[in-house]
CSV table of C-alpha atoms and ligand atoms in Angstrom, one decimal:
chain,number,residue,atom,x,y,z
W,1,UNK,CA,7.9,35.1,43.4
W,2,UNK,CA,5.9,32.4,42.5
W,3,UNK,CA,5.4,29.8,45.2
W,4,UNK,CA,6.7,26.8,42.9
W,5,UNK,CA,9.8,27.9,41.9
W,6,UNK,CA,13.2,28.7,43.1
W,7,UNK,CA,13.5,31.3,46.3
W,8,UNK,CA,13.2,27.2,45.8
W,9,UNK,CA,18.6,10.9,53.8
W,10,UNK,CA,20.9,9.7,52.3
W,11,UNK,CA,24.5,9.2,53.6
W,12,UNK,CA,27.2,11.1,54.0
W,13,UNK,CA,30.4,10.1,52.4
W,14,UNK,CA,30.5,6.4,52.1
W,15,UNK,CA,33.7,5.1,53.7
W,16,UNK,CA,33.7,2.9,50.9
W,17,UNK,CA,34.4,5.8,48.8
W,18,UNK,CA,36.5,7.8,51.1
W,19,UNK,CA,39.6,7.5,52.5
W,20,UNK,CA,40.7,9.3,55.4
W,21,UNK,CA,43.0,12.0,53.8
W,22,UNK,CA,42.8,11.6,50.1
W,23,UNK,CA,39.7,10.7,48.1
W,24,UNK,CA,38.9,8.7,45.4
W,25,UNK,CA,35.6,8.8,44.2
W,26,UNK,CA,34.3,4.9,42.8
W,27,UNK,CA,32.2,5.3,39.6
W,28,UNK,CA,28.9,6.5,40.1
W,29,UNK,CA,26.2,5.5,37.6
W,30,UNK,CA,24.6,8.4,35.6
W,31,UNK,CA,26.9,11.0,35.7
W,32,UNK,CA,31.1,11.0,34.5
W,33,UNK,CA,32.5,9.6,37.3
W,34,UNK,CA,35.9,11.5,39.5
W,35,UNK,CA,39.2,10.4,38.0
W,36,UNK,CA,41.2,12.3,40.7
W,37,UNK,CA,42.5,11.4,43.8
W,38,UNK,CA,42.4,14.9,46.6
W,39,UNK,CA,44.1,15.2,49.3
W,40,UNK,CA,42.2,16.9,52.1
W,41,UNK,CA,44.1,19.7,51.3
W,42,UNK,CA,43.3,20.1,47.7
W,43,UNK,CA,39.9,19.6,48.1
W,44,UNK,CA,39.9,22.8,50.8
W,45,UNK,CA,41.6,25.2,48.2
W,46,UNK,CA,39.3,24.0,45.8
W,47,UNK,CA,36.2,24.7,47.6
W,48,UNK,CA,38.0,28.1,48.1
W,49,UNK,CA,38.3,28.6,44.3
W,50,UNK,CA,34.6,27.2,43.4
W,51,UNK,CA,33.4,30.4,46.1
W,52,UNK,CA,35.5,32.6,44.2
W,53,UNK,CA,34.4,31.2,40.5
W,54,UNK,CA,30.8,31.5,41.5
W,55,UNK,CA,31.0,35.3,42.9
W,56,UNK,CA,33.3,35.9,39.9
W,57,UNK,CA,30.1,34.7,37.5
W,58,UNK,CA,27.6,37.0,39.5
W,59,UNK,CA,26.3,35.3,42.6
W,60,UNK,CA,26.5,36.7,45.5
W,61,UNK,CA,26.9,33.7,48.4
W,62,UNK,CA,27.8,29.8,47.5
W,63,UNK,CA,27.4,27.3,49.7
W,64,UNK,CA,27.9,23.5,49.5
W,65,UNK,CA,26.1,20.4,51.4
W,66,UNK,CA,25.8,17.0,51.3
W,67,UNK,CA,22.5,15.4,50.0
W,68,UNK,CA,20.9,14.7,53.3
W,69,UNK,CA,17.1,16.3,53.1
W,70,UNK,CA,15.8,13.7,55.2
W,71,UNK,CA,14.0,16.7,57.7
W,72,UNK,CA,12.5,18.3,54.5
W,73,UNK,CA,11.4,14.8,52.9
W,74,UNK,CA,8.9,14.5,55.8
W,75,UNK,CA,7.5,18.2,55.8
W,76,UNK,CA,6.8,17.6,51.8
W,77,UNK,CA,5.2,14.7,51.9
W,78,UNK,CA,2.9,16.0,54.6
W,79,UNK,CA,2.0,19.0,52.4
W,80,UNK,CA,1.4,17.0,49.5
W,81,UNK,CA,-0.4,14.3,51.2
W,82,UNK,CA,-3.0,17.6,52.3
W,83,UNK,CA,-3.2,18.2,48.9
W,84,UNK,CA,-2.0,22.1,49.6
W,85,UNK,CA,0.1,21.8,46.4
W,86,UNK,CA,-3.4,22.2,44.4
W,87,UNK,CA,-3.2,20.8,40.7
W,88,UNK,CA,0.7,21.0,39.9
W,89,UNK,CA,0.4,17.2,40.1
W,90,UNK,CA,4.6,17.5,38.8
W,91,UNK,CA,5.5,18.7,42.5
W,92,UNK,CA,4.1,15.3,43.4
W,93,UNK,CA,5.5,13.1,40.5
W,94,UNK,CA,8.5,12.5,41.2
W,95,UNK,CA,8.6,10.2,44.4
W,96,UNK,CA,11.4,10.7,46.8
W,97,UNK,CA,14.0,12.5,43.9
W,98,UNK,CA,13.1,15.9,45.0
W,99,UNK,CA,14.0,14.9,48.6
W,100,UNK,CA,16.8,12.4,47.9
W,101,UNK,CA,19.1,14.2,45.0
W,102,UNK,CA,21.2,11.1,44.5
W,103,UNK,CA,18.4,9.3,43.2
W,104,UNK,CA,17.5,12.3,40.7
W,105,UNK,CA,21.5,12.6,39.2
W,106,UNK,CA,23.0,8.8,40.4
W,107,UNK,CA,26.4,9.5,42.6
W,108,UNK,CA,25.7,13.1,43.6
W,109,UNK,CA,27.8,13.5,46.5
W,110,UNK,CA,27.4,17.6,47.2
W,111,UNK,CA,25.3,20.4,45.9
W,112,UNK,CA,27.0,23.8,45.4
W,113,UNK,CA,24.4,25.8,46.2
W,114,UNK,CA,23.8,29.3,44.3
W,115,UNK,CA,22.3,32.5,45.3
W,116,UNK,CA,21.7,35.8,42.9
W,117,UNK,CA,19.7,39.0,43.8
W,118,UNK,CA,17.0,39.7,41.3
W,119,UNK,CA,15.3,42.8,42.8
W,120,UNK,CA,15.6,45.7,39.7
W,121,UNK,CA,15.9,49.3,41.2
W,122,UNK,CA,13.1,51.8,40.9
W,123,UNK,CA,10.7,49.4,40.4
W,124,UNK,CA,8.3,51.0,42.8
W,125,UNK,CA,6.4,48.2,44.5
W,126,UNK,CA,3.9,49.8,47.2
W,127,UNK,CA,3.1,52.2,44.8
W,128,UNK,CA,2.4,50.1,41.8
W,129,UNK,CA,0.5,47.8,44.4
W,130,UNK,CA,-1.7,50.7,45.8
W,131,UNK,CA,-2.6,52.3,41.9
W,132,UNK,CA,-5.1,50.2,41.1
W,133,UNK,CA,-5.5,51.3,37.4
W,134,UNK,CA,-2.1,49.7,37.5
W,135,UNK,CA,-0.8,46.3,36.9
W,136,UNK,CA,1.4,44.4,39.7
W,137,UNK,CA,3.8,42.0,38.5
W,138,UNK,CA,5.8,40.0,40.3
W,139,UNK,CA,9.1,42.0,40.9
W,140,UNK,CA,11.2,38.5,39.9
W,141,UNK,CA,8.7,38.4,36.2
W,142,UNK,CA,9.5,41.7,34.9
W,143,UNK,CA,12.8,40.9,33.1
W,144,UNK,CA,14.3,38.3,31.1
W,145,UNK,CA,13.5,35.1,32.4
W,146,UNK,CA,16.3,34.2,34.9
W,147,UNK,CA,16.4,30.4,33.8
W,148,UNK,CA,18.3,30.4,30.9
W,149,UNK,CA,21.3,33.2,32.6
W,150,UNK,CA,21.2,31.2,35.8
W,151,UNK,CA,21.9,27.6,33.8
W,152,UNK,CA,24.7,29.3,31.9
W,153,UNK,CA,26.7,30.6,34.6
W,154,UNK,CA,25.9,27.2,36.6
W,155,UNK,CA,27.1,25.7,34.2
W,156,UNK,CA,29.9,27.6,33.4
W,157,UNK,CA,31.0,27.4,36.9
W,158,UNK,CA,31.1,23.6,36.0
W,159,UNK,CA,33.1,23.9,33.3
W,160,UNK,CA,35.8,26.0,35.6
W,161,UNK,CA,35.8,23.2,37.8
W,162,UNK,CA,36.6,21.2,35.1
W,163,UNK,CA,39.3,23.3,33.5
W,164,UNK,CA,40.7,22.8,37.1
W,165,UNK,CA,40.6,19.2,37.9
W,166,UNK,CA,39.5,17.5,34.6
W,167,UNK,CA,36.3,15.8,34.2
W,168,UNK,CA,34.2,14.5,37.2
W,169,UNK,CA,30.5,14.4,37.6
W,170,UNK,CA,28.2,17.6,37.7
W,171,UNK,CA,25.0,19.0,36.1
W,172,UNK,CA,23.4,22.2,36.7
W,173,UNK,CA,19.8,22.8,37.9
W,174,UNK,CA,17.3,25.9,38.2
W,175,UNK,CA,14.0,25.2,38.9
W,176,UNK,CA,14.0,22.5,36.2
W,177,UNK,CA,14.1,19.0,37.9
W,178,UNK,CA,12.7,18.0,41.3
W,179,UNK,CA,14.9,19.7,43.7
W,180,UNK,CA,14.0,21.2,46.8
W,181,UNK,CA,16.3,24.5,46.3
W,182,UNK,CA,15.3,25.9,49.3
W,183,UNK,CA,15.8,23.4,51.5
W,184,UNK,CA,19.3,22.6,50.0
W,185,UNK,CA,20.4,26.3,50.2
W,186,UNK,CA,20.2,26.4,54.3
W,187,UNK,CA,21.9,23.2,54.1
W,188,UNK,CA,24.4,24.9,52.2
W,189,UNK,CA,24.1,28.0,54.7
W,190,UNK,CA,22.6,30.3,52.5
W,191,UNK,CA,19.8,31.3,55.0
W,192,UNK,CA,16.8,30.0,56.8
W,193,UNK,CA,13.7,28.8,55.6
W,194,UNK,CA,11.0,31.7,57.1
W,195,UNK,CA,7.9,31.4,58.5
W,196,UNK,CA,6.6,32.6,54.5
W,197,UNK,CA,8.1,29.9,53.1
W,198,UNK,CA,11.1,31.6,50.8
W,199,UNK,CA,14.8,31.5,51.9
W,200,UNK,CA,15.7,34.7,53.8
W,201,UNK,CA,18.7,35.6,54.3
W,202,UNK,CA,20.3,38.0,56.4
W,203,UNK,CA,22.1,40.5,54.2
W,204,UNK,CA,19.8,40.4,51.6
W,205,UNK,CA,15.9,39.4,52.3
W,206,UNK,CA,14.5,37.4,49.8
W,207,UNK,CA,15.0,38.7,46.4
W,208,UNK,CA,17.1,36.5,44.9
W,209,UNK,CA,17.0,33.4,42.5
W,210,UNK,CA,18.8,29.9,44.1
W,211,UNK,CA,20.4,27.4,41.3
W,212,UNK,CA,22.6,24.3,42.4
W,213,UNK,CA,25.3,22.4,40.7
W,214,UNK,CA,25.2,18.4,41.8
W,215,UNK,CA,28.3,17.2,41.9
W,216,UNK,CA,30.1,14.3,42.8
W,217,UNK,CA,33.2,15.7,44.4
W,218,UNK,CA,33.4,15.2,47.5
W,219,UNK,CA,33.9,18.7,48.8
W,220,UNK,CA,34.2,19.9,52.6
W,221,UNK,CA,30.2,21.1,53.7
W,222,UNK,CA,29.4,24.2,54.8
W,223,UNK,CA,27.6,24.7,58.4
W,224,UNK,CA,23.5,24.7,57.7
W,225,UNK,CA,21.8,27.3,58.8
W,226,UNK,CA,19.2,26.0,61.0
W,227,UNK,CA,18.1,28.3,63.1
W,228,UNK,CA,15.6,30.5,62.1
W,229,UNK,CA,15.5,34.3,62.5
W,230,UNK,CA,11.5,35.0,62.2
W,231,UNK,CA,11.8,35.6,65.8
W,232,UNK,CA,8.0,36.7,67.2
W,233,UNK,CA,7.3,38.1,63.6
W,234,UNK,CA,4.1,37.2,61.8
W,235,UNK,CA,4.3,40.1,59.4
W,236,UNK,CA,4.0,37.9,56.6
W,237,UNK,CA,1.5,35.5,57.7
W,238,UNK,CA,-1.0,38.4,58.7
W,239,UNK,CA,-0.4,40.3,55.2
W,240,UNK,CA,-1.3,37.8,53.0
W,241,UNK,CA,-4.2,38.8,50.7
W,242,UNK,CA,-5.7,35.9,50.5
W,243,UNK,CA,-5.2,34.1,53.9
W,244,UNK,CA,-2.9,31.6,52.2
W,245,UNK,CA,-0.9,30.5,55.3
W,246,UNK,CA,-2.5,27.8,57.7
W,247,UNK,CA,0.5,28.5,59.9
W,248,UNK,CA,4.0,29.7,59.8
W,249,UNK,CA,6.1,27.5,57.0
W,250,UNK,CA,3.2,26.3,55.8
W,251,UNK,CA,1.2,27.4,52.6
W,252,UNK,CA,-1.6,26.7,50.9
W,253,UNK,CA,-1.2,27.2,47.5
W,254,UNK,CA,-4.7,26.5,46.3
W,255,UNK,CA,-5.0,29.8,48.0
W,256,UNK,CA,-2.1,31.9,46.8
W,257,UNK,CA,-2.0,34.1,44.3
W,258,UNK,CA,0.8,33.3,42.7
W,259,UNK,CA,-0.7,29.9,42.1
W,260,UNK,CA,-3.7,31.3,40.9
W,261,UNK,CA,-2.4,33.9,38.7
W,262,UNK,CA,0.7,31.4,37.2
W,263,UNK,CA,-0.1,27.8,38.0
W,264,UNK,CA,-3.6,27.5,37.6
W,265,UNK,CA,-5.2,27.5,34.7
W,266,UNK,CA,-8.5,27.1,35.1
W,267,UNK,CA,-10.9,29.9,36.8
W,268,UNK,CA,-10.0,31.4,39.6
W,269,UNK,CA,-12.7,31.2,42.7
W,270,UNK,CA,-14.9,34.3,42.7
W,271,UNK,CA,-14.6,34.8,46.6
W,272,UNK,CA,-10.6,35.3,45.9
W,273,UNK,CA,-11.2,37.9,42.7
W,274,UNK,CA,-11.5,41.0,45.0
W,275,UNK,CA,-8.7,39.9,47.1
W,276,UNK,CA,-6.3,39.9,44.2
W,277,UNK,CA,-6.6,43.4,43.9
W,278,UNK,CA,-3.8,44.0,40.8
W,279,UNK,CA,-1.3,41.0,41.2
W,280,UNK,CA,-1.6,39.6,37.4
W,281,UNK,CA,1.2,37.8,37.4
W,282,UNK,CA,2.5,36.2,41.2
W,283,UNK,CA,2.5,38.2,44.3
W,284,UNK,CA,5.2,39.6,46.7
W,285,UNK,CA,3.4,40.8,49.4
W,286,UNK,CA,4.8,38.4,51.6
W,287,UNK,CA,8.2,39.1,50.9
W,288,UNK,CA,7.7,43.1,50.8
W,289,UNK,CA,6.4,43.1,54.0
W,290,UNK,CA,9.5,41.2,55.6
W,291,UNK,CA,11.5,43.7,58.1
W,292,UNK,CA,14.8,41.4,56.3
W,293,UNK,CA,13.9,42.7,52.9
W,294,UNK,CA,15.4,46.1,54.3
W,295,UNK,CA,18.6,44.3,53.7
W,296,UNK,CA,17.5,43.0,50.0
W,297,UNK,CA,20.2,44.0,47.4
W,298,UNK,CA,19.7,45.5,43.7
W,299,UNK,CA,20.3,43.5,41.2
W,300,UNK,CA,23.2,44.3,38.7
W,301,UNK,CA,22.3,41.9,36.1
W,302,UNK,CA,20.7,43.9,33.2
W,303,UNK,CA,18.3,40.7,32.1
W,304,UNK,CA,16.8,41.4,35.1
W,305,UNK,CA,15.2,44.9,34.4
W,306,UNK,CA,11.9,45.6,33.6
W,307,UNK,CA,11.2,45.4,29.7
W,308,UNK,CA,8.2,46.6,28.0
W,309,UNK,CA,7.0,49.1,31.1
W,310,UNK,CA,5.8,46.4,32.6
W,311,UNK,CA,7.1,47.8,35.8
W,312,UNK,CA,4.2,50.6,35.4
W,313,UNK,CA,1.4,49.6,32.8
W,314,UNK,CA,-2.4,50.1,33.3
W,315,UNK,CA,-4.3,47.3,33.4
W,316,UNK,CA,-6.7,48.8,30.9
W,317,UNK,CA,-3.5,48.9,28.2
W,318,UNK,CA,-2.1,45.5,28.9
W,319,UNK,CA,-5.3,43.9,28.5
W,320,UNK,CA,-5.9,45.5,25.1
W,321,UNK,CA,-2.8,43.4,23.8
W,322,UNK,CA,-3.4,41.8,20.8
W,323,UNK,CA,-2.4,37.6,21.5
W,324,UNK,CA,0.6,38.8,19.1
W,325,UNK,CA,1.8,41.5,21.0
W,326,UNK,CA,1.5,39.2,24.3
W,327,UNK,CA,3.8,36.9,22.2
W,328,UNK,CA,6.2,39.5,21.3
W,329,UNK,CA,6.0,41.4,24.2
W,330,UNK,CA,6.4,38.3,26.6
W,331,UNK,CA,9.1,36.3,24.6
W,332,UNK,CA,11.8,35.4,26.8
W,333,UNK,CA,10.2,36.1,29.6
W,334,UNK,CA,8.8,33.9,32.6
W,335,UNK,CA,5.1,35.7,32.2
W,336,UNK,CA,4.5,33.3,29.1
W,337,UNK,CA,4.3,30.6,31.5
W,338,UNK,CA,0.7,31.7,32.0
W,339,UNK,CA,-0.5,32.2,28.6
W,340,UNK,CA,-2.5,34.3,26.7
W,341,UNK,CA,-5.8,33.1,28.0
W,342,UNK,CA,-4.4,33.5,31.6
W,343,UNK,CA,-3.0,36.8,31.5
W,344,UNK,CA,-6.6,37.7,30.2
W,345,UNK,CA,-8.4,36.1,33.0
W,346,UNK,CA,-5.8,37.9,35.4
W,347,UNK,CA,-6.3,41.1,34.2
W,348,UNK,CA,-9.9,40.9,34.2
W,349,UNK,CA,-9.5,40.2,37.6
W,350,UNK,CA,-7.4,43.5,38.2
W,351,UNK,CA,-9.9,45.4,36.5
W,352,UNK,CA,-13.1,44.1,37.9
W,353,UNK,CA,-10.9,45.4,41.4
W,354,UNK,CA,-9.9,48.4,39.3
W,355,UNK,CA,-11.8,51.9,39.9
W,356,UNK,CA,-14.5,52.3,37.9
W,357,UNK,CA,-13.6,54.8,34.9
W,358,UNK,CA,-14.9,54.7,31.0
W,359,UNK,CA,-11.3,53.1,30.6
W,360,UNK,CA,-11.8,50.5,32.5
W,361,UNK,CA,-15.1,49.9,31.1
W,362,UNK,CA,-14.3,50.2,27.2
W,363,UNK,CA,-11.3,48.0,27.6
W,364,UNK,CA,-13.3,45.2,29.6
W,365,UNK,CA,-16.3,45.0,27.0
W,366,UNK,CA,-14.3,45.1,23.9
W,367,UNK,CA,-13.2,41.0,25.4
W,368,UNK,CA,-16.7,40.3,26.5
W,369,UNK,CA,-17.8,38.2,23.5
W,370,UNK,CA,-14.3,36.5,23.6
W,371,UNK,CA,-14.5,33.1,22.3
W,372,UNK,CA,-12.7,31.9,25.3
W,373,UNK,CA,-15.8,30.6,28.2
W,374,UNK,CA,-12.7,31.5,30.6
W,375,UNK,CA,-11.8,35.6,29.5
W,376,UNK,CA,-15.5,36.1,29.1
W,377,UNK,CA,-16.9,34.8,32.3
W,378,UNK,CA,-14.1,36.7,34.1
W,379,UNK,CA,-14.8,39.9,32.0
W,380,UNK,CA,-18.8,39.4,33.0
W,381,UNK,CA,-17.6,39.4,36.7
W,382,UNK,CA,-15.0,42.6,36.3
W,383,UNK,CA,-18.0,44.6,34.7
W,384,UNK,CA,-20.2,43.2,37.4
W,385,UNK,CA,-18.1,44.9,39.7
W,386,UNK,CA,-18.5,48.2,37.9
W,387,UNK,CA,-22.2,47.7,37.9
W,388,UNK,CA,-21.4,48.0,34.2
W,389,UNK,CA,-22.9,44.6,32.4
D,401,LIG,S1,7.8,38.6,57.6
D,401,LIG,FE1,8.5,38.0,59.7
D,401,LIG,S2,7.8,35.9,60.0
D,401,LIG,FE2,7.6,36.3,57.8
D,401,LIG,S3,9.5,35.5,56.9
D,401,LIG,FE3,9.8,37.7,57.4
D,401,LIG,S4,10.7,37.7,59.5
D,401,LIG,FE4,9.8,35.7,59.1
């Protein structure tokens, strides 16, 4: 999973807006505003139906909150004002709208929050990751990219709301707009945020995908869950490849690999290369070495397989793509997000950490005159390794 997106202080209900037993939502700016008037009542049964809709559409848990992230507003500015967020300048663009959603969607009252399991079967992790002629993707990569499936049913779950009550305010949102998904699912009692950063939760780990639908109905909240279940644990902290954490919950992603391998796009630091070992696209480690992930779920969802072997290539193979076959071979899916040039450089990176072996070799000199200053200096260092320049 990468470490940008997804498993990713302001009022309550105005009494302005509210009355004590039936609602009436005033017209927010931005989005359509509530015609209806709910009783209590009503809005209970609906809440009910909404659960049922979204497990109907293939999530497994929704939950609903109000907007208050005041606790997490604090705990992301401190992070950005480090500078830990490295050069994804967008985490820091948006001001206070990832922290206050009413200011991101005007008269968001609640936030239904979503939860799917991505993890394919059979995908073999700890082997894949201990092969090292062998490339590791991330486990949540390997499939159809889960934005576009996740917006729909989102989406669709907001039309079904509408079919229900007629129109009222809502748009959907997956990793595409300043929101700060995890910290609204354990409002929304989806799970805790753990000591690695992602949303755990305690029937199924980590492995899943969180969307939200904003709303401006003002629906009964579930209980947050704030408490958080690492216990003693540092499993994840002391697995890390790269040493990313400074401390539990908190990550420096100028040091993760999935920053480095998906975010980044310019070289990556020599004294991380070896630590990569063959994580070309993200990194799980954290979330494979979490005693909660024993409780992580299979996905059903068939977009969510592993296309193209990618599941069990060689290194050696994928980086003999041509840029068409990358194109091809990547359409659809979230591994484009790096680009040709960048799955290059990554897999350089996996082979210069690769055994040495004349496949290894061939395959890394036939890109050592690339045009590209940022394949060929990584190929130079890969061959390096292999005492083979
Ligand atoms: S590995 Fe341990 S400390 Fe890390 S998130 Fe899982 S339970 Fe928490």
């Amino acid at each position: 999973m990468s470490i940008v997106e997804n498993n990713r202080t302001i009022p309550h209900l105005s009494p302005h807006l509210i009355k004590t037993d039936s609602v009436q939502q005033s017209a927010p700016s931005g989005i359509i505003p509530t015609r209806a008037v709910f009783s209590s009542n009503e809005l209970q049964v609906l809440t009910q139906d909404i659960k049922r809709w979204g497990r109907e559409l293939g999530f497994q848990d929704v939950g609903i909150t109000d907007i208050d992230l005041s606790d997490h507003e604090a705990h992301l500015k401190n992070w950005l004002d480090q500078g830990l967020h490295g050069d994804m300048e967008w985490m820091a663009a948006h001001g206070n709208k990832r922290s206050r959603p009413a200011e991101l969607v005007p008269g968001t009252l609640r936030i239904i929050s979503l939860r799917m399991d991505y993890l394919p079967a059979d995908t073999r992790q700890i082997q894949i990751l201990q092969d090292k002629s062998k490339a590791y993707i991330s486990r949540y990569a390997l499939g159809r990219d889960y934005h576009k499936l996740i917006r729909k049913r989102i989406t669709q779950l907001g039309k079904r709301i509408e079919q229900e009550i007629g129109a009222y305010g809502y748009r959907a949102f997956v990793d595409s707009a300043p929101v700060l998904e995890r910290a609204v699912a354990m409002r929304a009692g989806l799970g805790w945020i753990g000591k690695n950063t992602m949303l755990l939760n305690h029937k199924a780990g980590s492995f899943f995908f969180l969307g939200e639908l904003f709303t401006d109905l003002p629906l009964p909240v579930d209980k947050p869950q704030d408490k958080v279940h690492c216990g003693s644990c540092t499993a994840c902290l002391d697995k890390c490849p790269t040493d990313a954490f400074l401390g539990p919950h908190k990550l420096d992603a100028r040091k993760c690999i999935s920053y480095l391998t998906i975010e980044n796009s310019g070289p990556i630091q020599e004294e991380l290369r070896p630590l990569i070992g063959n994580r070309v696209f993200g990194c799980d480690d954290c979330q494979l070495v979490c005693p909660w992930n024993k409780f992580a779920k299979f996905s059903g969802e068939t977009d969510f397989l592993p296309r193209h072997k990618l599941d069990s290539s060689e290194l050696a193979d994928l980086f003999l793509w041509t840029e068409e076959e990358f194109l091809d071979r990547t359409a659809g899916s979230p591994i484009r997000r790096t680009g040709f040039e960048g799955w290059l450089r990554n897999l350089a990176v996996g082979l210069g950490n690769a055994s040495s072996s004349p496949k290894v070799i061939s395959a890394l000199k036939q890109r050592l005159d690339s045009p590209s200053e940022l394949i060929s200096e990584h190929v130079r260092w890969a061959l390096n390794q292999h005492n083979a320049l």
